[in-house]
Tab-separated table of C-alpha atoms in Angstrom:
chain	number	residue	atom	x	y	z
A	792	MET	CA	6.382	-18.223	8.170
A	793	ASN	CA	5.031	-19.926	10.971
A	794	ILE	CA	1.444	-18.461	12.685
A	795	ARG	CA	-0.518	-19.000	15.839
A	796	ARG	CA	-3.739	-17.444	16.751
A	797	SER	CA	-5.065	-17.544	20.372
A	798	SER	CA	-8.110	-19.066	19.320
A	799	SER	CA	-8.254	-22.685	17.894
A	800	VAL	CA	-9.638	-21.501	14.412
A	801	THR	CA	-7.282	-22.475	11.611
A	802	PHE	CA	-5.991	-19.395	10.251
A	803	LEU	CA	-6.402	-19.101	6.435
A	804	ALA	CA	-5.890	-15.005	5.381
A	805	LEU	CA	-2.605	-15.682	3.997
A	806	ALA	CA	-3.962	-15.585	0.480
A	807	LEU	CA	-2.123	-12.174	0.147
A	808	ALA	CA	1.051	-13.621	1.202
A	809	ILE	CA	3.729	-12.626	-1.172
A	810	PRO	CA	6.913	-15.032	-1.032
A	811	LEU	CA	10.462	-13.756	-1.154
A	812	ALA	CA	13.597	-14.805	-2.227
A	813	ALA	CA	14.515	-17.711	0.127
A	814	SER	CA	18.295	-17.960	1.187
A	815	ALA	CA	20.360	-21.153	0.935
A	816	ASP	CA	19.633	-22.718	4.203
A	817	ALA	CA	16.247	-21.663	4.649
A	818	PRO	CA	13.320	-24.328	4.117
A	819	ALA	CA	11.916	-24.574	0.588
A	820	GLY	CA	8.787	-22.534	1.091
A	821	PRO	CA	6.984	-20.718	3.858
A	822	GLY	CA	4.575	-23.141	6.061
A	823	ILE	CA	1.756	-22.646	8.617
A	824	ALA	CA	2.422	-24.133	12.171
A	825	LYS	CA	1.561	-23.455	15.329
A	826	THR	CA	4.424	-21.833	17.243
A	827	SER	CA	5.699	-23.534	20.655
A	828	SER	CA	4.149	-22.588	23.940
A	829	ARG	CA	7.425	-21.313	25.175
A	830	GLN	CA	7.650	-17.899	24.963
A	831	ALA	CA	10.824	-15.823	25.153
A	832	THR	CA	10.510	-12.180	26.797
A	833	MET	CA	9.687	-10.203	24.213
A	834	THR	CA	10.541	-6.269	23.672
A	835	GLN	CA	7.124	-4.130	23.672
A	836	ALA	CA	7.295	-1.715	20.794
A	837	ALA	CA	6.468	1.902	21.232
A	838	LYS	CA	2.723	2.937	20.458
A	839	LYS	CA	2.388	6.017	19.189
A	840	PRO	CA	-1.351	8.029	20.009
A	841	ASN	CA	-2.119	8.879	16.274
A	842	GLY	CA	-0.736	5.247	14.701
A	843	SER	CA	-2.672	1.946	14.120
A	844	GLY	CA	-3.394	1.154	17.718
A	845	VAL	CA	-2.055	-2.584	17.043
A	846	ASP	CA	0.101	-3.338	19.917
A	847	VAL	CA	3.693	-5.188	18.596
A	848	GLN	CA	5.822	-7.147	20.379
A	849	TYR	CA	9.085	-9.028	19.146
A	850	THR	CA	12.125	-11.096	20.082
A	851	VAL	CA	15.098	-11.486	18.018
A	852	ASP	CA	15.977	-15.389	18.774
A	853	GLY	CA	19.746	-16.679	19.553
A	854	SER	CA	22.653	-14.553	18.323
A	855	PRO	CA	22.069	-13.589	14.704
A	856	GLN	CA	25.314	-14.523	12.326
A	857	VAL	CA	26.100	-13.284	8.941
A	858	GLY	CA	24.832	-15.316	6.050
A	859	ARG	CA	22.729	-17.305	8.592
A	860	ASN	CA	18.994	-17.567	9.260
A	861	THR	CA	17.869	-16.048	12.446
A	862	THR	CA	14.430	-16.311	13.768
A	863	VAL	CA	12.359	-13.234	14.696
A	864	THR	CA	9.217	-13.784	16.484
A	865	ILE	CA	6.623	-10.931	16.475
A	866	ARG	CA	3.130	-10.878	18.686
A	867	PHE	CA	0.049	-8.399	17.580
A	868	ASP	CA	-2.697	-7.651	19.470
A	869	GLY	CA	-5.142	-4.711	19.569
A	870	VAL	CA	-6.748	-5.122	16.328
A	871	VAL	CA	-10.208	-3.601	17.206
A	872	ASP	CA	-11.421	-2.865	13.205
A	873	PRO	CA	-13.882	-5.517	12.352
A	874	ALA	CA	-12.400	-5.736	9.044
A	875	GLY	CA	-8.789	-6.579	10.823
A	876	ALA	CA	-5.464	-4.779	10.268
A	877	GLY	CA	-2.692	-5.151	7.727
A	878	VAL	CA	0.778	-6.050	8.373
A	879	ARG	CA	3.745	-5.249	5.730
A	880	LEU	CA	7.538	-6.888	6.610
A	881	SER	CA	10.473	-5.137	4.679
A	882	ALA	CA	13.989	-5.461	5.457
A	883	ASP	CA	16.628	-3.223	5.116
A	884	PRO	CA	19.444	-3.378	2.509
A	885	GLY	CA	21.585	-6.014	3.849
A	886	LEU	CA	19.162	-7.995	5.613
A	887	THR	CA	17.288	-10.880	3.852
A	888	LEU	CA	13.902	-11.476	4.448
A	889	THR	CA	12.456	-15.407	3.738
A	890	GLY	CA	9.017	-15.952	3.682
A	891	SER	CA	5.913	-13.820	3.472
A	892	ALA	CA	5.822	-9.925	3.280
A	893	GLU	CA	2.039	-9.422	3.800
A	894	LEU	CA	-1.003	-10.699	6.141
A	895	ARG	CA	-4.235	-9.877	7.603
A	896	LEU	CA	-4.513	-9.685	11.153
A	897	PRO	CA	-8.275	-10.906	12.459
A	898	ALA	CA	-10.039	-8.209	14.960
A	899	GLY	CA	-10.191	-9.429	18.683
A	900	GLU	CA	-7.351	-12.076	18.290
A	901	ALA	CA	-3.553	-12.071	19.290
A	902	THR	CA	-1.638	-13.365	16.302
A	903	THR	CA	2.068	-14.518	16.687
A	904	ILE	CA	4.049	-14.831	13.679
A	905	THR	CA	7.685	-16.357	13.218
A	906	VAL	CA	9.996	-14.739	10.251
A	907	GLN	CA	13.473	-15.786	9.173
A	908	VAL	CA	16.087	-13.025	8.474
A	909	ALA	CA	19.692	-13.389	7.280
A	910	PRO	CA	22.236	-10.605	7.881
A	911	GLY	CA	24.537	-9.926	5.259
A	912	ALA	CA	27.332	-8.159	7.314
A	913	GLU	CA	28.195	-7.310	10.736
A	914	GLY	CA	26.550	-4.221	12.182
A	915	ILE	CA	22.874	-3.219	12.990
A	916	SER	CA	19.907	-3.914	10.257
A	917	TYR	CA	16.422	-3.570	10.667
A	918	LEU	CA	13.627	-5.604	9.921
A	919	ASN	CA	10.673	-2.839	9.428
A	920	VAL	CA	7.064	-3.954	10.344
A	921	PHE	CA	4.349	-1.533	9.233
A	922	THR	CA	0.627	-2.252	10.889
A	923	THR	CA	-2.604	-0.502	9.313
A	924	GLN	CA	-5.932	-0.353	10.643
A	925	ASN	CA	-8.801	2.527	10.410
A	926	GLY	CA	-6.454	3.810	7.758
A	927	LEU	CA	-3.922	4.835	10.129
A	928	THR	CA	-0.432	3.284	9.873
A	929	SER	CA	2.233	2.525	12.483
A	930	ALA	CA	5.859	1.593	12.008
A	931	THR	CA	8.189	-0.646	13.923
A	932	SER	CA	11.604	-1.119	13.537
A	933	ILE	CA	13.487	-4.251	15.149
A	934	PRO	CA	17.024	-4.322	15.382
A	935	VAL	CA	18.952	-7.280	14.103
A	936	ARG	CA	22.840	-6.933	15.177
A	937	VAL	CA	25.539	-9.017	14.279
A	938	GLY	CA	28.981	-8.911	15.663
A	939	LYS	CA	30.101	-6.161	17.851
A	940	VAL	CA	28.421	-2.967	17.152
A	941	ALA	CA	30.335	0.517	17.998
A	942	PRO	CA	29.170	2.698	20.309
A	943	THR	CA	27.517	5.952	19.225
A	944	MET	CA	30.215	8.820	19.407
A	945	ARG	CA	29.194	11.383	21.578
A	946	SER	CA	30.172	15.274	20.752
A	947	SER	CA	33.351	16.287	22.577
A	948	GLY	CA	32.888	19.874	21.197
A	949	ASP	CA	31.277	22.922	22.899
A	950	LEU	CA	28.086	25.031	22.031
A	951	LYS	CA	28.797	28.175	21.029
A	952	LYS	CA	26.949	31.086	18.928
A	953	THR	CA	28.164	32.784	15.696
A	954	PRO	CA	28.118	36.265	15.339
A	955	ALA	CA	24.638	36.044	13.945
A	956	GLY	CA	23.293	34.239	17.292
A	957	GLU	CA	23.116	30.618	15.537
A	958	PRO	CA	24.246	27.808	17.445
A	959	VAL	CA	27.273	25.515	16.406
A	960	ILE	CA	29.335	23.012	17.856
A	961	SER	CA	32.608	23.757	17.922
A	962	MET	CA	35.074	20.792	17.712
A	963	PRO	CA	38.544	20.197	17.629
A	964	VAL	CA	39.950	18.510	14.376
A	965	ARG	CA	42.662	15.524	15.632
């Protein structure tokens, strides 16, 4: 996992890091290093009013491929609790997360991390990011798309009511 802080203070709070299984083409172990200054356009995760309050932005680099590592960059900001905030990462079944799964975010500083994920099949898998601050937790699911993903099917049926007044969608069988 690579970490960059907006200040020049060295980030040593990875004592809680838990190494996970590495895939075949991953580096020998997670390392701490500054990320490049080039920033790709990041997607802003939705913030709920009753959540942790941690701002999460992310980007998935390149075109993910089955069995190959893909870099996911995540930026955290908005930590106001003097004790900092916690982050826990988990991957859906079929998506392997390489590196550390937990870390602490310092108050008042933006933190950017990079993690490696390896999809096991075509389709959409999610890297789940849980942030906790002031006893409140928020969840963000980062989609990792591999190959052509079928569009969502729309209903071709009509909304009707049963004799008891319950709504149902009547669809023809083909």
